[in-house]
Amino acid sequence: MEILFDKVLDTMFHKSCLKQAIFRNTIEVFSRIKKQAELTHDRLKTEVTTKDPFVTISFKESSAFECELRFSGDMLVFNMHTNVFLFDKTHPISKTKYIKENPDRAFCGVIHIYNFLSDSYKYNRLNDLGYLICRIFVNQDNHFYVEGRKPFNLLYNNLATQILSDEQIQHIIEHCILNSLNFDLLVPPIEQLQVITVAQKLTENGNEGIVTGKRVGFKTW
């Protein structure tokens, strides 16, 4: 019994220390992402509003684990998950030499970057859809990997060598902005709007019951 308890202690210490180290790495990266998002806001506001004061540019830190960057009709939501995840054995990352040499490297913290319509938040349209543009993984070595819509499936995909710099964070944010701006809101099929309930009509003048969103998300790998 004592041997089993010792095994429990060893496993607990190993996993707990590993995950705490990864959490600290991830929250440090997320802090830098928030800083770069705010700097991006400052640059955009200076450049854009001088040409058109009606274009809204804003930044908001919602919590220690979330912030929002709004630009015109779109917004990016940066969200850090507080848990640590393990890449599935079928994922290409798990098959690399880097992971096989040390399986602990496959444990990562994750930061999601979503695209929402600004009006979805502004008018509290709870049924509206947001789309994951990319997610950033950070491991115990402070290495990172980005998975998501093009061009992220081609960039920053080498967990074995990549350590995230502020310049790369800015590059990722700018790609997310471009992706959002070029990811247009399509007219829904008329069949989708032919029937609504009275509750949908009465709530927010009918807007709450009509799901508004862009197109399909991305295939991860």
Short mmCIF file of C-alpha atoms in Angstrom, two decimals:
data_model
loop_
_atom_site.label_atom_id
_atom_site.label_comp_id
_atom_site.label_asym_id
_atom_site.label_seq_id
_atom_site.Cartn_x
_atom_site.Cartn_y
_atom_site.Cartn_z
CA MET A 1 0.00 0.00 0.00
CA GLU A 2 2.85 2.36 0.86
CA ILE A 3 4.40 1.76 -2.55
CA LEU A 4 1.13 2.72 -4.23
CA PHE A 5 0.86 5.88 -2.11
CA ASP A 6 4.41 6.83 -3.07
CA LYS A 7 3.45 6.40 -6.71
CA VAL A 8 0.43 8.67 -6.17
CA LEU A 9 2.71 11.31 -4.62
CA ASP A 10 5.29 11.07 -7.40
CA THR A 11 2.63 11.37 -10.11
CA MET A 12 0.90 14.24 -8.34
CA PHE A 13 4.11 16.19 -7.84
CA HIS A 14 5.21 15.59 -11.44
CA LYS A 15 1.89 16.49 -13.07
CA SER A 16 1.10 19.39 -10.74
CA CYS A 17 4.51 21.02 -11.08
CA LEU A 18 4.43 20.53 -14.86
CA LYS A 19 0.99 22.05 -15.27
CA GLN A 20 1.74 24.96 -12.94
CA ALA A 21 4.87 25.78 -14.98
CA ILE A 22 2.85 25.65 -18.21
CA PHE A 23 0.12 27.84 -16.68
CA ARG A 24 2.73 30.45 -15.68
CA ASN A 25 4.22 30.40 -19.20
CA THR A 26 0.78 30.74 -20.79
CA ILE A 27 -0.41 33.61 -18.61
CA GLU A 28 2.86 35.45 -19.30
CA VAL A 29 2.30 35.02 -23.04
CA PHE A 30 -1.31 36.12 -22.68
CA SER A 31 -0.20 39.25 -20.82
CA ARG A 32 2.05 40.10 -23.75
CA ILE A 33 -0.78 39.42 -26.21
CA LYS A 34 -3.02 41.86 -24.32
CA LYS A 35 -0.29 44.48 -24.43
CA GLN A 36 0.21 44.04 -28.19
CA ALA A 37 -3.55 44.12 -28.80
CA GLU A 38 -3.76 47.41 -26.93
CA LEU A 39 -0.83 48.82 -28.92
CA THR A 40 -2.58 47.71 -32.12
CA HIS A 41 -5.69 49.56 -30.94
CA ASP A 42 -3.66 52.73 -30.40
CA ARG A 43 -2.10 52.55 -33.86
CA LEU A 44 -5.39 51.78 -35.61
CA LYS A 45 -7.25 54.53 -33.76
CA THR A 46 -4.63 57.09 -34.75
CA GLU A 47 -4.58 56.08 -38.41
CA VAL A 48 -8.22 55.17 -39.06
CA THR A 49 -10.23 57.73 -37.11
CA THR A 50 -8.30 60.64 -38.62
CA LYS A 51 -9.69 59.55 -42.01
CA ASP A 52 -13.13 58.45 -40.82
CA PRO A 53 -14.23 59.34 -37.26
CA PHE A 54 -17.29 57.11 -37.59
CA VAL A 55 -15.19 53.93 -37.64
CA THR A 56 -15.14 52.55 -34.10
CA ILE A 57 -11.84 51.28 -32.74
CA SER A 58 -11.75 50.16 -29.09
CA PHE A 59 -9.89 47.87 -26.68
CA LYS A 60 -11.26 46.37 -23.47
CA GLU A 61 -9.68 44.06 -20.92
CA SER A 62 -12.66 42.00 -19.75
CA SER A 63 -10.75 39.95 -17.16
CA ALA A 64 -7.33 38.52 -16.39
CA PHE A 65 -8.07 35.87 -19.00
CA GLU A 66 -9.93 37.80 -21.72
CA CYS A 67 -9.72 40.99 -23.75
CA GLU A 68 -11.51 42.45 -26.78
CA LEU A 69 -10.27 44.44 -29.76
CA ARG A 70 -13.08 46.06 -31.77
CA PHE A 71 -12.59 47.52 -35.21
CA SER A 72 -15.52 48.73 -37.29
CA GLY A 73 -18.16 45.96 -37.43
CA ASP A 74 -15.84 43.22 -36.18
CA MET A 75 -14.15 42.29 -32.95
CA LEU A 76 -11.48 39.87 -31.82
CA VAL A 77 -11.90 38.15 -28.47
CA PHE A 78 -8.67 36.83 -26.95
CA ASN A 79 -9.35 34.17 -24.34
CA MET A 80 -6.90 32.16 -22.27
CA HIS A 81 -8.16 28.83 -20.95
CA THR A 82 -7.14 28.27 -17.34
CA ASN A 83 -6.54 24.54 -17.80
CA VAL A 84 -3.63 22.67 -19.40
CA PHE A 85 -4.29 20.24 -22.26
CA LEU A 86 -2.49 17.27 -23.81
CA PHE A 87 -2.27 16.83 -27.58
CA ASP A 88 -4.04 13.68 -28.70
CA LYS A 89 -1.77 10.85 -29.86
CA THR A 90 -3.24 11.12 -33.37
CA HIS A 91 -2.33 14.81 -33.69
CA PRO A 92 0.70 15.49 -35.96
CA ILE A 93 2.45 17.27 -33.07
CA SER A 94 2.46 14.04 -31.03
CA LYS A 95 4.30 12.23 -33.81
CA THR A 96 7.28 14.60 -33.90
CA LYS A 97 10.73 13.74 -32.57
CA TYR A 98 10.49 16.67 -30.16
CA ILE A 99 7.51 15.10 -28.36
CA LYS A 100 8.76 11.53 -28.54
CA GLU A 101 11.99 12.61 -26.79
CA ASN A 102 9.94 14.05 -23.92
CA PRO A 103 6.15 13.40 -23.86
CA ASP A 104 5.70 16.16 -21.25
CA ARG A 105 6.29 18.66 -24.06
CA ALA A 106 2.88 17.71 -25.49
CA PHE A 107 1.12 19.36 -22.52
CA CYS A 108 0.13 22.92 -23.42
CA GLY A 109 -1.79 25.92 -22.25
CA VAL A 110 -4.09 27.36 -24.91
CA ILE A 111 -5.16 30.86 -25.97
CA HIS A 112 -8.13 31.20 -28.33
CA ILE A 113 -8.73 34.10 -30.71
CA TYR A 114 -12.35 34.41 -31.86
CA ASN A 115 -14.02 36.69 -34.40
CA PHE A 116 -17.43 38.09 -33.47
CA LEU A 117 -19.58 40.83 -34.95
CA SER A 118 -19.36 43.96 -32.81
CA ASP A 119 -23.15 44.34 -32.94
CA SER A 120 -23.58 40.88 -31.41
CA TYR A 121 -22.08 42.22 -28.18
CA LYS A 122 -23.42 45.75 -28.53
CA TYR A 123 -27.04 44.61 -28.82
CA ASN A 124 -26.66 41.52 -26.63
CA ARG A 125 -27.65 39.13 -29.43
CA LEU A 126 -26.95 35.97 -27.49
CA ASN A 127 -27.79 33.61 -30.36
CA ASP A 128 -25.24 35.15 -32.75
CA LEU A 129 -22.24 33.07 -33.79
CA GLY A 130 -18.54 33.67 -33.34
CA TYR A 131 -15.75 31.81 -35.10
CA LEU A 132 -12.40 30.57 -33.89
CA ILE A 133 -9.70 32.08 -36.09
CA CYS A 134 -6.77 30.42 -34.38
CA ARG A 135 -5.49 29.02 -31.11
CA ILE A 136 -2.02 29.42 -29.64
CA PHE A 137 -0.47 26.58 -27.65
CA VAL A 138 2.34 27.16 -25.11
CA ASN A 139 4.30 24.33 -23.45
CA GLN A 140 6.76 23.88 -20.57
CA ASP A 141 9.73 24.99 -22.71
CA ASN A 142 7.83 28.21 -23.53
CA HIS A 143 7.63 26.99 -27.12
CA PHE A 144 4.48 27.78 -29.07
CA TYR A 145 2.38 26.42 -31.91
CA VAL A 146 -0.50 28.09 -33.78
CA GLU A 147 -3.39 26.18 -35.30
CA GLY A 148 -6.21 27.73 -37.32
CA ARG A 149 -7.51 29.25 -40.50
CA LYS A 150 -5.13 30.16 -43.32
CA PRO A 151 -2.39 31.33 -43.11
CA PHE A 152 -2.00 29.92 -39.59
CA ASN A 153 -1.94 26.34 -40.82
CA LEU A 154 1.27 27.29 -42.67
CA LEU A 155 2.86 29.69 -40.16
CA TYR A 156 4.21 29.00 -36.69
CA ASN A 157 3.68 25.25 -36.88
CA ASN A 158 6.98 24.02 -35.40
CA LEU A 159 6.56 23.53 -31.66
CA ALA A 160 10.10 22.13 -31.39
CA THR A 161 11.86 25.43 -32.16
CA GLN A 162 9.47 28.37 -31.82
CA ILE A 163 9.61 30.81 -28.89
CA LEU A 164 7.03 33.58 -29.18
CA SER A 165 8.38 37.12 -29.67
CA ASP A 166 6.41 40.37 -29.45
CA GLU A 167 6.94 40.83 -33.18
CA GLN A 168 5.35 37.44 -33.87
CA ILE A 169 2.45 38.28 -31.53
CA GLN A 170 1.85 41.46 -33.52
CA HIS A 171 2.04 39.45 -36.75
CA ILE A 172 -0.58 37.00 -35.44
CA ILE A 173 -2.92 39.82 -34.34
CA GLU A 174 -2.64 41.57 -37.72
CA HIS A 175 -3.38 38.31 -39.55
CA CYS A 176 -6.45 37.84 -37.32
CA ILE A 177 -7.67 41.34 -38.14
CA LEU A 178 -7.22 40.77 -41.87
CA ASN A 179 -8.94 37.40 -41.62
CA SER A 180 -11.91 39.00 -39.83
CA LEU A 181 -12.19 41.87 -42.33
CA ASN A 182 -12.07 39.49 -45.28
CA PHE A 183 -14.45 36.99 -43.66
CA ASP A 184 -17.69 38.65 -44.78
CA LEU A 185 -21.19 38.33 -43.41
CA LEU A 186 -23.31 36.55 -46.01
CA VAL A 187 -27.02 37.00 -46.64
CA PRO A 188 -28.75 33.99 -45.01
CA PRO A 189 -31.01 31.80 -47.18
CA ILE A 190 -34.59 33.11 -47.15
CA GLU A 191 -35.77 29.68 -45.97
CA GLN A 192 -33.83 30.22 -42.75
CA LEU A 193 -35.90 33.33 -41.93
CA GLN A 194 -39.35 32.29 -43.13
CA VAL A 195 -40.61 31.12 -39.75
CA ILE A 196 -39.95 32.75 -36.37
CA THR A 197 -41.74 32.47 -33.04
CA VAL A 198 -43.59 35.28 -31.30
CA ALA A 199 -40.93 35.19 -28.56
CA GLN A 200 -38.23 35.71 -31.17
CA LYS A 201 -40.13 38.66 -32.62
CA LEU A 202 -40.75 40.31 -29.26
CA THR A 203 -37.17 39.85 -28.01
CA GLU A 204 -34.91 42.63 -29.30
CA ASN A 205 -37.50 43.38 -32.01
CA GLY A 206 -36.87 39.99 -33.53
CA ASN A 207 -33.08 40.23 -33.69
CA GLU A 208 -32.46 37.87 -30.77
CA GLY A 209 -34.16 34.98 -32.53
CA ILE A 210 -32.34 35.42 -35.82
CA VAL A 211 -28.93 33.84 -35.63
CA THR A 212 -26.34 36.09 -37.28
CA GLY A 213 -22.92 34.75 -38.16
CA LYS A 214 -20.37 34.45 -40.90
CA ARG A 215 -19.38 31.34 -42.77
CA VAL A 216 -17.95 28.01 -41.69
CA GLY A 217 -14.92 27.85 -39.37
CA PHE A 218 -11.63 26.08 -40.06
CA LYS A 219 -10.47 22.51 -40.26
CA THR A 220 -7.73 22.17 -37.68
CA TRP A 221 -5.48 19.51 -39.20
#
